């Protein structure tokens, strides 16, 4: 049997432990799927696979037990699902056009969740259309609030939807609900002075909990949306680590422009001797300042946005298991 | 006198009204909800018919227009005190019968509860004129009919909104605004049946043992003491005081009064670190008895007007209407 494995992998299929069998990886950007596609997934799994579907760590489906020879048939079948992504490229009957840039994940966001500061699914789909198809290995996730249920901090680019609370003292009854909650469950950014709330903008994380807790609407949402962009989180065999904050209080256009620029940055600095190289290792090599300068090129930041001057990623190094020595 | 106005005529009426009145009505506060990308219907100044939101109930009641959430009563500097001036314009409010009845309940507390009238309340309240929004269908959570608060005569002008607007101008103060418009007899109608009905307990059936009944325990477990039921209520009138020093050595400062709510922590705290009604169920009982029992004994009508806002806004889905029915069931059993 002859299979061009590099080609099938880029087509959204994987080499599996069972020789001759592949598995189809279905992208679900934003983790939200019209249920009409479940019938299609069922059909492919039952007819070509082993009748099961794995729900992947990146919110897709993986259908195992498929013969490599059936890939062209499956690619025809899956066309409507791929077309539903609204990509900028014609896909036709050839299946997924790339695989390196992973499915854009999102928590359920404010379509359902009361904590959500934005429509994470909508934003994830917008990012999907912007960056995909692309074979560079990027992991991007969108989370609706700093609870970070999607684990945006474990991604190369994690977008945390935030909100700037606006305080109207004339509506405040000094009940302290916002202050107490912020102290107990958030960062303690709020305090009460002369019966009015004072916010420390340096440690406010924009979760919006003070707004939800307020019984009078004294705390309200700013009309413009804002985002925290955390970068270069990862798992992996060398140095797993959570992402660090790159931008605070940025607008959506700035966040998207940074991610677009990051693709150019990777193209310029990637180690081509490797099959693939994660963007985080490239930043380790070039240093943060080079990354920062290149991804911010021609990006217009709003007055409110703040960029990290320095970033020290910590994380864990398997080579320094001090506790075991 | 009854009049018929086109929508355009109504807008020019509003424009003229604004020369002498600040005009408030239920309006959409875009993105004003506590949750992202949600609107909130609230009482705001309205400029034209299109500003009025007539199909959804407001989250907060209109009481904040003349009974501010936070009000500076006076400022002091050494021996001198000054009271802040209030806007000289009169106030016109578009509102439904339940809210007019609610304001009647507030009036009783601030103006007829003891020998003194509340000066700060009165000076704003005297400026208020009521433009009744005819309400014949209500909303899902309304129970004004059960509370006998579905009808009112206390309006200056009553309005029926449709393709044309019909007006019953009762107050001579507003006749000049309608002079020259098409006359048409119009008598406002009132809702006769809500989808939600509440059974009130007989006043004689409320006995001290009911205060210790276990029905309140449910609310201790469910209520989170956020106070939304109080802040959204048209009839909650409680306030507390704040003295704030504005300068060095406490030579200057101001005294404010701010809304307080019986469900909010600290409401019943007293000197020495003590506090009544530590349990939320006790607060629910206290509120319930005020709304449907002791206010009635004092003023001859129930305080609650069945606007249902407390049910709309409770994050824990506690239904005050449901609570009243539970109290009735328990009272009737014994």
mmCIF file of C-alpha atoms in Angstrom, chain A residues 110 113-119 167 169-175 177 180 194-197 208 211-217 219-223 225, chain B residues 29-37 40 42 59-60 64 68-70 224 226-228 231-232 240-245 256 258-261 264-265:
data_model
loop_
_atom_site.group_PDB
_atom_site.id
_atom_site.type_symbol
_atom_site.label_atom_id
_atom_site.label_comp_id
_atom_site.label_asym_id
_atom_site.label_seq_id
_atom_site.Cartn_x
_atom_site.Cartn_y
_atom_site.Cartn_z
ATOM 1 C CA UNK A 110 -22.269 34.548 26.066
ATOM 2 C CA UNK A 113 -23.174 31.462 29.770
ATOM 3 C CA UNK A 114 -23.937 34.392 32.076
ATOM 4 C CA UNK A 115 -20.225 35.015 32.736
ATOM 5 C CA UNK A 116 -19.351 35.344 29.044
ATOM 6 C CA UNK A 117 -18.260 38.800 27.976
ATOM 7 C CA UNK A 118 -18.568 38.062 24.280
ATOM 8 C CA UNK A 119 -19.795 35.642 21.653
ATOM 9 C CA UNK A 167 -19.005 52.999 37.733
ATOM 10 C CA UNK A 169 -21.612 56.554 41.968
ATOM 11 C CA UNK A 170 -25.032 58.233 41.736
ATOM 12 C CA UNK A 171 -26.584 54.755 41.373
ATOM 13 C CA UNK A 172 -24.523 53.089 44.086
ATOM 14 C CA UNK A 173 -26.158 51.966 47.336
ATOM 15 C CA UNK A 174 -22.816 51.016 48.926
ATOM 16 C CA UNK A 175 -24.033 47.458 49.451
ATOM 17 C CA UNK A 177 -21.570 43.227 46.742
ATOM 18 C CA UNK A 180 -16.806 41.615 48.562
ATOM 19 C CA UNK A 194 -16.426 57.091 51.545
ATOM 20 C CA UNK A 195 -19.193 54.674 50.552
ATOM 21 C CA UNK A 196 -18.114 54.714 46.892
ATOM 22 C CA UNK A 197 -16.281 52.043 44.943
ATOM 23 C CA UNK A 208 -17.308 41.730 34.754
ATOM 24 C CA UNK A 211 -21.413 44.312 36.975
ATOM 25 C CA UNK A 212 -23.276 41.031 37.454
ATOM 26 C CA UNK A 213 -23.385 41.476 41.216
ATOM 27 C CA UNK A 214 -24.599 45.077 41.204
ATOM 28 C CA UNK A 215 -28.290 45.365 42.186
ATOM 29 C CA UNK A 216 -28.744 48.897 40.841
ATOM 30 C CA UNK A 217 -26.778 49.055 37.605
ATOM 31 C CA UNK A 219 -21.580 49.117 37.589
ATOM 32 C CA UNK A 220 -22.230 48.794 33.883
ATOM 33 C CA UNK A 221 -20.478 47.486 30.822
ATOM 34 C CA UNK A 222 -18.436 49.805 28.681
ATOM 35 C CA UNK A 223 -19.881 50.072 25.212
ATOM 36 C CA UNK A 225 -15.405 45.380 23.966
ATOM 37 C CA UNK B 29 -30.794 51.051 27.377
ATOM 38 C CA UNK B 30 -28.782 49.399 24.623
ATOM 39 C CA UNK B 31 -26.179 47.028 26.091
ATOM 40 C CA UNK B 32 -27.291 48.259 29.513
ATOM 41 C CA UNK B 33 -27.932 44.766 30.865
ATOM 42 C CA UNK B 34 -25.662 43.175 33.432
ATOM 43 C CA UNK B 35 -24.904 40.360 30.990
ATOM 44 C CA UNK B 36 -22.888 41.009 27.859
ATOM 45 C CA UNK B 37 -24.791 42.021 24.746
ATOM 46 C CA UNK B 40 -32.088 46.677 29.717
ATOM 47 C CA UNK B 42 -35.184 51.273 32.117
ATOM 48 C CA UNK B 59 -36.183 46.280 34.871
ATOM 49 C CA UNK B 60 -36.163 49.098 37.396
ATOM 50 C CA UNK B 64 -35.623 56.572 40.939
ATOM 51 C CA UNK B 68 -32.872 59.161 43.735
ATOM 52 C CA UNK B 69 -30.791 56.085 44.489
ATOM 53 C CA UNK B 70 -28.266 58.321 46.172
ATOM 54 C CA UNK B 224 -28.328 35.272 48.079
ATOM 55 C CA UNK B 226 -28.357 40.581 46.444
ATOM 56 C CA UNK B 227 -31.207 43.036 46.981
ATOM 57 C CA UNK B 228 -32.454 43.157 43.390
ATOM 58 C CA UNK B 231 -33.993 47.921 44.106
ATOM 59 C CA UNK B 232 -36.416 46.985 41.330
ATOM 60 C CA UNK B 240 -30.042 54.721 55.058
ATOM 61 C CA UNK B 241 -27.786 57.685 55.730
ATOM 62 C CA UNK B 242 -24.168 58.413 54.919
ATOM 63 C CA UNK B 243 -22.135 61.250 56.340
ATOM 64 C CA UNK B 244 -19.073 61.901 54.240
ATOM 65 C CA UNK B 245 -16.218 64.202 55.099
ATOM 66 C CA UNK B 256 -26.566 61.647 51.827
ATOM 67 C CA UNK B 258 -29.274 56.140 49.760
ATOM 68 C CA UNK B 259 -31.641 53.310 49.054
ATOM 69 C CA UNK B 260 -31.393 50.386 51.430
ATOM 70 C CA UNK B 261 -32.882 46.944 51.004
ATOM 71 C CA UNK B 264 -29.078 43.186 51.719
ATOM 72 C CA UNK B 265 -26.517 42.245 54.361
#
